[in-house]
């Protein structure tokens, strides 16, 4: 898939996940307290949502950065290397982030 | 619309650069007696003929057709022969002229357009006709002609190319002028190779490099819309195979009369 398409699809996904994120985290229609947050973070459905959110942020940010950097003449010649670098950063950040989200457990 | 009613002296500030003498460009002011209907190009002629023969610029047709007089006028790319002086001088009685940005300056307002033409040729701007050429003529419908969005009236002045910020950073990018031509050929039902054209434009330096800044639309002295053309090419590039099939089918009937509606 083209970088262009990846960026557009991740933007659409972000729109969805950001809306959820803003409602749940910043403007919740319910009283916010620490216990609620812990319960949410421990819920497997929320874990999946957060992992997908992380994935769309990473794809969007890295493809965007790649596009902007390769806009510059000199960087354009190294675009293969840059693409690989972005892919490696993306995979490492995703694995680390997803593992952290998945590993969360309620404190006993 | 200009309101030519005053005869007055105006200042024409020109960016000068002679690579044999200057290290970097500098501005030089000239006083010009503005006459009724005077264009920026007329003012430049006046300066070159009566004040300073070393002022260098390109021009040919003086009618907005050849595209050679494109330059930066008060910070905007446009044609000098099409721009009335009175519209540009404002209350300061001054107009600033410079060469097209992002291109190497040869002298004063003459720029090196090599990359511009290289990118233009890259998209094969000529029509590639089908093997089966009709005996009499190709028949295109009104809609098919309209779909070209007047792209054929592009005069290759370079105003869009040198207003594009992506071109400012990256000379690998095809550029709005060439993409407009490519659009014209891709949309032309007589063209045999729209699929190959779209494949050629599908790379990192093709249609996806455009950031939709709209500078090209703003700069085009012919009022064309290269951004729209680029958007269309992007969409078609993503469904190239389907588009090729539709074209092949259409070409089988290119010699037939268009049915009346
Ligand atoms: S001189 Fe030909 S377009 Fe201006």
mmCIF file of C-alpha atoms and ligand atoms in Angstrom:
data_model
loop_
_atom_site.group_PDB
_atom_site.id
_atom_site.type_symbol
_atom_site.label_atom_id
_atom_site.label_comp_id
_atom_site.label_asym_id
_atom_site.label_seq_id
_atom_site.Cartn_x
_atom_site.Cartn_y
_atom_site.Cartn_z
ATOM 1 C CA UNK A 1 0.000 0.000 0.000
ATOM 2 C CA UNK A 2 1.213 3.468 -0.756
ATOM 3 C CA UNK A 3 2.435 5.742 2.035
ATOM 4 C CA UNK A 4 -0.186 8.215 0.881
ATOM 5 C CA UNK A 5 -2.993 5.710 1.391
ATOM 6 C CA UNK A 6 -1.605 4.522 4.715
ATOM 7 C CA UNK A 7 -1.634 8.079 5.937
ATOM 8 C CA UNK A 8 -5.202 8.724 4.790
ATOM 9 C CA UNK A 9 -6.556 5.494 6.268
ATOM 10 C CA UNK A 10 -4.761 6.091 9.562
ATOM 11 C CA UNK A 11 -6.191 9.632 9.596
ATOM 12 C CA UNK A 12 -9.715 8.238 9.298
ATOM 13 C CA UNK A 13 -8.991 5.710 12.064
ATOM 14 C CA UNK A 14 -7.562 8.512 14.200
ATOM 15 C CA UNK A 15 -10.705 10.534 13.789
ATOM 16 C CA UNK A 16 -12.652 7.650 15.269
ATOM 17 C CA UNK A 17 -10.238 6.815 18.096
ATOM 18 C CA UNK A 18 -9.564 10.446 18.990
ATOM 19 C CA UNK A 19 -13.285 11.080 19.343
ATOM 20 C CA UNK A 20 -13.548 8.145 21.762
ATOM 21 C CA UNK A 21 -10.406 9.287 23.550
ATOM 22 C CA UNK A 22 -11.640 12.868 23.968
ATOM 23 C CA UNK A 23 -15.043 11.747 25.247
ATOM 24 C CA UNK A 24 -13.754 9.091 27.619
ATOM 25 C CA UNK A 25 -10.606 10.769 28.916
ATOM 26 C CA UNK A 26 -11.160 14.510 28.698
ATOM 27 C CA UNK A 27 -14.902 15.196 28.623
ATOM 28 C CA UNK A 28 -16.558 12.160 30.226
ATOM 29 C CA UNK A 29 -20.330 12.332 30.690
ATOM 30 C CA UNK A 30 -19.816 10.652 34.063
ATOM 31 C CA UNK A 31 -17.884 11.498 37.188
ATOM 32 C CA UNK A 32 -14.211 10.783 36.660
ATOM 33 C CA UNK A 33 -12.220 9.125 39.391
ATOM 34 C CA UNK A 34 -9.103 7.044 39.678
ATOM 35 C CA UNK A 35 -10.934 3.786 40.306
ATOM 36 C CA UNK A 36 -12.960 4.180 37.105
ATOM 37 C CA UNK A 37 -9.787 4.734 35.130
ATOM 38 C CA UNK A 38 -8.172 1.623 36.571
ATOM 39 C CA UNK A 39 -11.218 -0.466 35.708
ATOM 40 C CA UNK A 40 -11.228 0.864 32.163
ATOM 41 C CA UNK A 41 -7.521 0.251 31.663
ATOM 42 C CA UNK A 42 -7.934 -3.308 32.825
ATOM 43 C CA UNK A 43 -10.895 -4.050 30.556
ATOM 44 C CA UNK A 44 -9.747 -6.180 27.533
ATOM 45 C CA UNK A 45 -12.077 -4.319 25.155
ATOM 46 C CA UNK A 46 -10.496 -1.027 26.144
ATOM 47 C CA UNK A 47 -7.064 -2.577 25.845
ATOM 48 C CA UNK A 48 -7.812 -3.514 22.233
ATOM 49 C CA UNK A 49 -9.173 -0.018 21.559
ATOM 50 C CA UNK A 50 -6.057 1.559 23.077
ATOM 51 C CA UNK A 51 -3.745 -0.707 21.076
ATOM 52 C CA UNK A 52 -5.545 0.172 17.832
ATOM 53 C CA UNK A 53 -5.391 3.829 18.797
ATOM 54 C CA UNK A 54 -1.647 3.485 19.366
ATOM 55 C CA UNK A 55 -1.285 1.766 15.990
ATOM 56 C CA UNK A 56 -3.101 4.534 14.113
ATOM 57 C CA UNK A 57 -1.099 7.237 15.905
ATOM 58 C CA UNK A 58 2.178 5.532 15.034
ATOM 59 C CA UNK A 59 1.260 4.887 11.396
ATOM 60 C CA UNK A 60 -0.036 8.423 10.924
ATOM 61 C CA UNK A 61 2.891 10.108 12.662
ATOM 62 C CA UNK A 62 5.597 8.050 10.984
ATOM 63 C CA UNK A 63 4.139 8.212 7.480
ATOM 64 C CA UNK A 64 3.611 11.968 7.951
ATOM 65 C CA UNK A 65 7.173 12.486 9.167
ATOM 66 C CA UNK A 66 8.481 10.332 6.300
ATOM 67 C CA UNK A 67 6.527 12.377 3.739
ATOM 68 C CA UNK A 68 7.678 15.696 5.167
ATOM 69 C CA UNK A 69 11.317 14.638 5.458
ATOM 70 C CA UNK A 70 11.414 13.222 1.925
ATOM 71 C CA UNK A 71 10.011 16.516 0.658
ATOM 72 C CA UNK A 72 13.557 17.787 0.984
ATOM 73 C CA UNK A 73 15.722 17.098 -2.052
ATOM 74 C CA UNK A 74 18.654 15.532 -0.224
ATOM 75 C CA UNK A 75 16.537 13.328 2.023
ATOM 76 C CA UNK A 76 14.568 12.152 -1.025
ATOM 77 C CA UNK A 77 17.613 10.281 -2.276
ATOM 78 C CA UNK A 78 17.709 8.296 0.989
ATOM 79 C CA UNK A 79 14.006 7.500 1.068
ATOM 80 C CA UNK A 80 14.493 3.716 1.119
ATOM 81 C CA UNK A 81 16.648 3.950 4.223
ATOM 82 C CA UNK A 82 14.243 6.413 5.804
ATOM 83 C CA UNK A 83 11.312 4.100 5.114
ATOM 84 C CA UNK A 84 13.127 1.241 6.809
ATOM 85 C CA UNK A 85 14.036 3.452 9.765
ATOM 86 C CA UNK A 86 10.395 4.530 10.119
ATOM 87 C CA UNK A 87 9.252 0.910 9.920
ATOM 88 C CA UNK A 88 11.715 -0.216 12.607
ATOM 89 C CA UNK A 89 10.795 2.692 14.915
ATOM 90 C CA UNK A 90 7.121 1.926 14.328
ATOM 91 C CA UNK A 91 7.419 -1.786 15.103
ATOM 92 C CA UNK A 92 9.542 -1.229 18.224
ATOM 93 C CA UNK A 93 7.246 1.504 19.543
ATOM 94 C CA UNK A 94 4.157 -0.553 18.780
ATOM 95 C CA UNK A 95 5.419 -3.732 20.450
ATOM 96 C CA UNK A 96 6.583 -1.793 23.504
ATOM 97 C CA UNK A 97 3.346 0.219 23.748
ATOM 98 C CA UNK A 98 1.018 -2.701 23.051
ATOM 99 C CA UNK A 99 2.820 -4.910 25.576
ATOM 100 C CA UNK A 100 2.534 -2.176 28.199
ATOM 101 C CA UNK A 101 -1.181 -1.698 27.546
ATOM 102 C CA UNK A 102 -1.881 -5.438 27.529
ATOM 103 C CA UNK A 103 0.096 -6.142 30.671
ATOM 104 C CA UNK A 104 -1.894 -3.730 32.809
ATOM 105 C CA UNK A 105 -3.601 -5.326 35.786
ATOM 106 C CA UNK A 106 -5.612 -3.902 38.637
ATOM 107 C CA UNK A 107 -3.413 -3.438 41.700
ATOM 108 C CA UNK A 108 -4.287 -5.996 44.354
ATOM 109 C CA UNK B 1 -10.229 45.964 -13.447
ATOM 110 C CA UNK B 2 -7.816 48.838 -13.940
ATOM 111 C CA UNK B 3 -8.969 52.458 -13.819
ATOM 112 C CA UNK B 4 -6.499 54.209 -16.091
ATOM 113 C CA UNK B 5 -7.085 57.864 -15.406
ATOM 114 C CA UNK B 6 -3.877 59.201 -13.940
ATOM 115 C CA UNK B 7 -0.595 59.915 -15.546
ATOM 116 C CA UNK B 8 2.076 59.853 -12.880
ATOM 117 C CA UNK B 9 5.595 58.761 -12.132
ATOM 118 C CA UNK B 10 5.859 55.383 -10.441
ATOM 119 C CA UNK B 11 8.784 53.478 -8.988
ATOM 120 C CA UNK B 12 9.588 50.131 -10.515
ATOM 121 C CA UNK B 13 11.832 48.198 -8.160
ATOM 122 C CA UNK B 14 13.638 45.392 -9.957
ATOM 123 C CA UNK B 15 15.669 42.565 -8.510
ATOM 124 C CA UNK B 16 18.995 42.677 -10.327
ATOM 125 C CA UNK B 17 21.554 39.929 -10.565
ATOM 126 C CA UNK B 18 24.434 39.590 -12.955
ATOM 127 C CA UNK B 19 26.411 36.423 -12.145
ATOM 128 C CA UNK B 20 29.568 37.965 -13.675
ATOM 129 C CA UNK B 21 29.504 40.909 -11.292
ATOM 130 C CA UNK B 22 27.175 40.283 -8.324
ATOM 131 C CA UNK B 23 27.578 37.890 -5.427
ATOM 132 C CA UNK B 24 23.897 38.029 -4.604
ATOM 133 C CA UNK B 25 20.775 39.719 -5.997
ATOM 134 C CA UNK B 26 19.978 43.325 -5.060
ATOM 135 C CA UNK B 27 17.089 45.697 -5.730
ATOM 136 C CA UNK B 28 17.355 48.648 -8.093
ATOM 137 C CA UNK B 29 14.719 51.370 -8.468
ATOM 138 C CA UNK B 30 13.658 53.033 -11.724
ATOM 139 C CA UNK B 31 11.210 55.888 -12.209
ATOM 140 C CA UNK B 32 8.720 55.362 -14.992
ATOM 141 C CA UNK B 33 6.133 57.756 -16.365
ATOM 142 C CA UNK B 34 2.969 55.692 -16.241
ATOM 143 C CA UNK B 35 0.749 56.110 -19.265
ATOM 144 C CA UNK B 36 -2.774 54.950 -19.961
ATOM 145 C CA UNK B 37 -3.061 51.192 -20.404
ATOM 146 C CA UNK B 38 0.604 50.579 -19.551
ATOM 147 C CA UNK B 39 1.422 47.005 -18.524
ATOM 148 C CA UNK B 40 4.313 45.827 -16.371
ATOM 149 C CA UNK B 41 6.009 44.600 -19.548
ATOM 150 C CA UNK B 42 5.590 48.059 -21.137
ATOM 151 C CA UNK B 43 7.258 49.565 -18.074
ATOM 152 C CA UNK B 44 10.145 47.133 -18.431
ATOM 153 C CA UNK B 45 10.486 48.034 -22.123
ATOM 154 C CA UNK B 46 10.502 51.698 -21.157
ATOM 155 C CA UNK B 47 13.302 51.086 -18.659
ATOM 156 C CA UNK B 48 15.337 48.918 -21.010
ATOM 157 C CA UNK B 49 14.974 51.278 -23.967
ATOM 158 C CA UNK B 50 15.473 54.638 -22.237
ATOM 159 C CA UNK B 51 17.160 54.089 -18.901
ATOM 160 C CA UNK B 52 19.147 50.898 -18.526
ATOM 161 C CA UNK B 53 19.760 48.526 -21.419
ATOM 162 C CA UNK B 54 21.240 45.923 -19.082
ATOM 163 C CA UNK B 55 17.881 45.061 -17.470
ATOM 164 C CA UNK B 56 17.198 41.511 -18.630
ATOM 165 C CA UNK B 57 13.900 39.665 -18.940
ATOM 166 C CA UNK B 58 12.157 37.280 -21.314
ATOM 167 C CA UNK B 59 9.218 38.225 -23.478
ATOM 168 C CA UNK B 60 7.877 37.415 -26.887
ATOM 169 C CA UNK B 61 4.188 37.635 -27.778
ATOM 170 C CA UNK B 62 3.063 40.482 -25.447
ATOM 171 C CA UNK B 63 -0.394 38.932 -25.493
ATOM 172 C CA UNK B 64 -0.350 36.368 -22.703
ATOM 173 C CA UNK B 65 0.151 33.495 -25.109
ATOM 174 C CA UNK B 66 3.801 32.475 -25.150
ATOM 175 C CA UNK B 67 4.286 32.413 -21.378
ATOM 176 C CA UNK B 68 7.827 33.762 -21.512
ATOM 177 C CA UNK B 69 7.253 36.920 -19.450
ATOM 178 C CA UNK B 70 6.189 35.139 -16.232
ATOM 179 C CA UNK B 71 7.823 36.770 -13.226
ATOM 180 C CA UNK B 72 7.302 37.620 -9.593
ATOM 181 C CA UNK B 73 5.219 40.806 -9.438
ATOM 182 C CA UNK B 74 4.624 42.179 -5.952
ATOM 183 C CA UNK B 75 5.279 38.728 -4.521
ATOM 184 C CA UNK B 76 2.969 36.886 -6.897
ATOM 185 C CA UNK B 77 3.859 34.907 -10.006
ATOM 186 C CA UNK B 78 2.074 36.177 -13.079
ATOM 187 C CA UNK B 79 2.562 37.426 -16.632
ATOM 188 C CA UNK B 80 4.102 40.874 -17.015
ATOM 189 C CA UNK B 81 2.375 41.480 -20.345
ATOM 190 C CA UNK B 82 -1.056 40.771 -18.891
ATOM 191 C CA UNK B 83 -0.727 42.820 -15.728
ATOM 192 C CA UNK B 84 -1.682 46.518 -15.861
ATOM 193 C CA UNK B 85 0.875 48.663 -14.046
ATOM 194 C CA UNK B 86 -1.803 50.753 -12.364
ATOM 195 C CA UNK B 87 -3.254 47.641 -10.689
ATOM 196 C CA UNK B 88 0.055 46.866 -9.026
ATOM 197 C CA UNK B 89 1.515 50.216 -7.962
ATOM 198 C CA UNK B 90 -1.072 50.913 -5.239
ATOM 199 C CA UNK B 91 -0.958 54.000 -3.055
ATOM 200 C CA UNK B 92 2.808 53.652 -2.585
ATOM 201 C CA UNK B 93 3.299 54.236 -6.302
ATOM 202 C CA UNK B 94 5.699 51.333 -6.386
ATOM 203 C CA UNK B 95 5.841 47.883 -7.891
ATOM 204 C CA UNK B 96 8.417 45.211 -7.097
ATOM 205 C CA UNK B 97 9.568 42.777 -9.776
ATOM 206 C CA UNK B 98 11.716 39.690 -9.482
ATOM 207 C CA UNK B 99 12.465 36.396 -11.206
ATOM 208 C CA UNK B 100 10.316 33.290 -10.741
ATOM 209 C CA UNK B 101 11.229 31.787 -7.363
ATOM 210 C CA UNK B 102 12.879 28.396 -6.764
ATOM 211 C CA UNK B 103 14.689 28.446 -10.105
ATOM 212 C CA UNK B 104 18.354 29.332 -10.660
ATOM 213 C CA UNK B 105 18.746 32.902 -11.890
ATOM 214 C CA UNK B 106 20.639 33.341 -15.130
ATOM 215 C CA UNK B 107 20.399 37.117 -15.095
ATOM 216 C CA UNK B 108 17.917 39.568 -13.544
ATOM 217 C CA UNK B 109 14.502 38.104 -14.324
ATOM 218 C CA UNK B 110 15.688 35.347 -16.605
ATOM 219 C CA UNK B 111 15.708 31.973 -14.885
ATOM 220 C CA UNK B 112 17.046 28.575 -15.837
ATOM 221 C CA UNK B 113 14.005 26.450 -16.669
ATOM 222 C CA UNK B 114 15.869 23.189 -17.274
ATOM 223 C CA UNK B 115 14.149 21.235 -14.473
ATOM 224 C CA UNK B 116 10.799 22.634 -15.561
ATOM 225 C CA UNK B 117 11.192 21.248 -19.083
ATOM 226 C CA UNK B 118 12.768 18.004 -17.927
ATOM 227 C CA UNK B 119 9.776 17.266 -15.731
ATOM 228 C CA UNK B 120 7.435 18.273 -18.527
ATOM 229 C CA UNK B 121 9.006 15.789 -20.944
ATOM 230 C CA UNK B 122 8.947 13.120 -18.274
ATOM 231 C CA UNK B 123 5.149 12.841 -18.472
ATOM 232 C CA UNK B 124 5.243 12.393 -22.278
ATOM 233 C CA UNK B 125 2.943 15.346 -22.903
ATOM 234 C CA UNK B 126 2.086 14.216 -26.399
ATOM 235 C CA UNK B 127 -0.894 12.123 -27.440
ATOM 236 C CA UNK B 128 -0.214 8.401 -27.891
ATOM 237 C CA UNK B 129 -2.887 7.373 -30.425
ATOM 238 C CA UNK B 130 -4.387 3.869 -30.559
ATOM 239 C CA UNK B 131 -3.180 1.453 -33.258
ATOM 240 C CA UNK B 132 -6.617 1.471 -34.787
ATOM 241 C CA UNK B 133 -6.905 5.058 -35.987
ATOM 242 C CA UNK B 134 -10.320 5.868 -37.506
ATOM 243 C CA UNK B 135 -10.307 6.716 -41.175
ATOM 244 C CA UNK B 136 -11.979 10.085 -40.769
ATOM 245 C CA UNK B 137 -11.864 11.376 -37.231
ATOM 246 C CA UNK B 138 -12.042 10.605 -33.540
ATOM 247 C CA UNK B 139 -15.417 11.465 -32.032
ATOM 248 C CA UNK B 140 -15.348 12.803 -28.517
ATOM 249 C CA UNK B 141 -18.458 13.701 -26.587
ATOM 250 C CA UNK B 142 -19.016 17.138 -25.137
ATOM 251 C CA UNK B 143 -18.562 15.714 -21.628
ATOM 252 C CA UNK B 144 -15.232 14.203 -22.568
ATOM 253 C CA UNK B 145 -14.023 17.500 -23.914
ATOM 254 C CA UNK B 146 -15.315 19.364 -20.871
ATOM 255 C CA UNK B 147 -13.565 16.901 -18.573
ATOM 256 C CA UNK B 148 -10.241 18.232 -19.758
ATOM 257 C CA UNK B 149 -11.029 21.372 -17.751
ATOM 258 C CA UNK B 150 -9.409 23.677 -20.286
ATOM 259 C CA UNK B 151 -6.095 22.024 -19.443
ATOM 260 C CA UNK B 152 -5.055 22.503 -23.045
ATOM 261 C CA UNK B 153 -4.994 26.279 -22.566
ATOM 262 C CA UNK B 154 -1.910 26.019 -20.353
ATOM 263 C CA UNK B 155 0.822 28.186 -21.892
ATOM 264 C CA UNK B 156 3.731 26.648 -19.949
ATOM 265 C CA UNK B 157 4.728 29.943 -18.380
ATOM 266 C CA UNK B 158 6.075 28.274 -15.227
ATOM 267 C CA UNK B 159 4.078 30.464 -12.817
ATOM 268 C CA UNK B 160 2.528 27.410 -11.114
ATOM 269 C CA UNK B 161 5.747 25.409 -11.066
ATOM 270 C CA UNK B 162 7.751 28.111 -9.387
ATOM 271 C CA UNK B 163 5.011 28.973 -6.882
ATOM 272 C CA UNK B 164 4.852 25.374 -5.666
ATOM 273 C CA UNK B 165 6.484 25.050 -2.254
ATOM 274 C CA UNK B 166 7.183 21.356 -2.865
ATOM 275 C CA UNK B 167 9.233 22.308 -5.923
ATOM 276 C CA UNK B 168 11.058 24.788 -3.688
ATOM 277 C CA UNK B 169 12.247 21.863 -1.580
ATOM 278 C CA UNK B 170 12.398 18.994 -4.014
ATOM 279 C CA UNK B 171 13.246 19.179 -7.704
ATOM 280 C CA UNK B 172 12.442 15.477 -8.152
ATOM 281 C CA UNK B 173 8.736 16.289 -7.946
ATOM 282 C CA UNK B 174 7.019 16.309 -11.340
ATOM 283 C CA UNK B 175 5.323 19.627 -10.674
ATOM 284 C CA UNK B 176 1.855 21.024 -11.324
ATOM 285 C CA UNK B 177 2.526 22.054 -14.944
ATOM 286 C CA UNK B 178 3.515 18.544 -16.011
ATOM 287 C CA UNK B 179 0.770 16.923 -13.967
ATOM 288 C CA UNK B 180 -1.806 19.142 -15.629
ATOM 289 C CA UNK B 181 -0.538 17.946 -19.020
ATOM 290 C CA UNK B 182 -0.521 14.344 -17.825
ATOM 291 C CA UNK B 183 -4.103 14.816 -16.628
ATOM 292 C CA UNK B 184 -5.052 16.098 -20.069
ATOM 293 C CA UNK B 185 -3.574 13.038 -21.784
ATOM 294 C CA UNK B 186 -4.971 10.576 -19.252
ATOM 295 C CA UNK B 187 -8.476 12.003 -19.621
ATOM 296 C CA UNK B 188 -8.295 12.141 -23.400
ATOM 297 C CA UNK B 189 -10.231 9.123 -24.749
ATOM 298 C CA UNK B 190 -7.976 9.031 -27.807
ATOM 299 C CA UNK B 191 -4.897 8.323 -25.696
ATOM 300 C CA UNK B 192 -3.695 4.744 -25.783
ATOM 301 C CA UNK B 193 -1.559 4.674 -22.656
ATOM 302 C CA UNK B 194 -3.433 6.135 -19.682
ATOM 303 C CA UNK B 195 -2.502 3.121 -17.532
ATOM 304 C CA UNK B 196 1.204 3.515 -18.210
ATOM 305 C CA UNK B 197 0.966 7.251 -17.560
ATOM 306 C CA UNK B 198 -0.773 6.676 -14.232
ATOM 307 C CA UNK B 199 1.800 4.031 -13.279
ATOM 308 C CA UNK B 200 4.603 6.493 -14.046
ATOM 309 C CA UNK B 201 3.019 9.125 -11.817
ATOM 310 C CA UNK B 202 2.363 6.710 -8.973
ATOM 311 C CA UNK B 203 5.834 6.946 -7.426
ATOM 312 C CA UNK B 204 7.231 8.989 -4.561
ATOM 313 C CA UNK B 205 7.965 11.952 -6.838
ATOM 314 C CA UNK B 206 4.593 11.835 -8.593
ATOM 315 C CA UNK B 207 1.043 12.781 -7.709
ATOM 316 C CA UNK B 208 1.342 11.931 -4.002
ATOM 317 C CA UNK B 209 4.062 14.522 -3.428
ATOM 318 C CA UNK B 210 1.534 17.367 -3.839
ATOM 319 C CA UNK B 211 0.569 18.917 -0.490
ATOM 320 C CA UNK B 212 -2.555 20.617 -1.853
ATOM 321 C CA UNK B 213 -1.237 24.059 -0.986
ATOM 322 C CA UNK B 214 -3.205 25.609 -3.894
ATOM 323 C CA UNK B 215 -0.388 28.028 -4.805
ATOM 324 C CA UNK B 216 -0.518 26.756 -8.387
ATOM 325 C CA UNK B 217 -4.169 27.748 -8.749
ATOM 326 C CA UNK B 218 -3.447 31.150 -7.295
ATOM 327 C CA UNK B 219 -0.509 31.712 -9.641
ATOM 328 C CA UNK B 220 -1.974 30.461 -12.921
ATOM 329 C CA UNK B 221 -2.509 33.482 -15.193
ATOM 330 C CA UNK B 222 -4.963 31.426 -17.248
ATOM 331 C CA UNK B 223 -7.152 30.561 -14.267
ATOM 332 C CA UNK B 224 -6.508 26.818 -14.561
ATOM 333 C CA UNK B 225 -6.765 24.346 -11.710
ATOM 334 C CA UNK B 226 -3.738 22.031 -11.512
ATOM 335 C CA UNK B 227 -4.653 20.937 -7.969
ATOM 336 C CA UNK B 228 -7.957 19.501 -9.175
ATOM 337 C CA UNK B 229 -6.109 17.707 -11.961
ATOM 338 C CA UNK B 230 -3.630 16.238 -9.468
ATOM 339 C CA UNK B 231 -6.466 15.078 -7.213
ATOM 340 C CA UNK B 232 -8.135 13.364 -10.186
ATOM 341 C CA UNK B 233 -4.878 11.661 -11.168
ATOM 342 C CA UNK B 234 -4.446 10.438 -7.598
ATOM 343 C CA UNK B 235 -7.863 8.866 -7.604
ATOM 344 C CA UNK B 236 -7.353 7.267 -11.013
ATOM 345 C CA UNK B 237 -3.886 5.994 -10.062
ATOM 346 C CA UNK B 238 -5.515 4.002 -7.289
ATOM 347 C CA UNK B 239 -7.916 2.279 -9.677
ATOM 348 C CA UNK B 240 -5.665 2.167 -12.685
ATOM 349 C CA UNK B 241 -6.625 -1.270 -13.985
ATOM 350 C CA UNK B 242 -10.331 -0.473 -13.992
ATOM 351 C CA UNK B 243 -9.667 2.822 -15.741
ATOM 352 C CA UNK B 244 -7.574 1.094 -18.404
ATOM 353 C CA UNK B 245 -10.380 -1.380 -19.120
ATOM 354 C CA UNK B 246 -12.924 1.428 -19.443
ATOM 355 C CA UNK B 247 -10.595 3.260 -21.824
ATOM 356 C CA UNK B 248 -10.097 0.185 -23.988
ATOM 357 C CA UNK B 249 -13.848 -0.248 -24.290
ATOM 358 C CA UNK B 250 -14.313 3.414 -25.122
ATOM 359 C CA UNK B 251 -11.672 3.295 -27.820
ATOM 360 C CA UNK B 252 -13.578 0.618 -29.677
ATOM 361 C CA UNK B 253 -16.271 3.206 -30.389
ATOM 362 C CA UNK B 254 -14.157 6.284 -30.934
ATOM 363 C CA UNK B 255 -14.962 6.464 -34.638
ATOM 364 C CA UNK B 256 -18.711 6.206 -34.129
ATOM 365 C CA UNK B 257 -20.967 9.263 -34.071
ATOM 366 C CA UNK B 258 -21.919 10.442 -30.598
ATOM 367 C CA UNK B 259 -25.598 9.613 -30.057
ATOM 368 C CA UNK B 260 -27.786 12.692 -29.668
ATOM 369 C CA UNK B 261 -29.351 13.185 -26.229
HETATM 370 S S1 LIG C 1 5.127 38.012 -23.578
HETATM 371 FE FE1 LIG C 1 4.122 36.196 -24.166
HETATM 372 S S2 LIG C 1 2.953 35.743 -22.422
HETATM 373 FE FE2 LIG C 1 3.823 37.639 -21.926
#
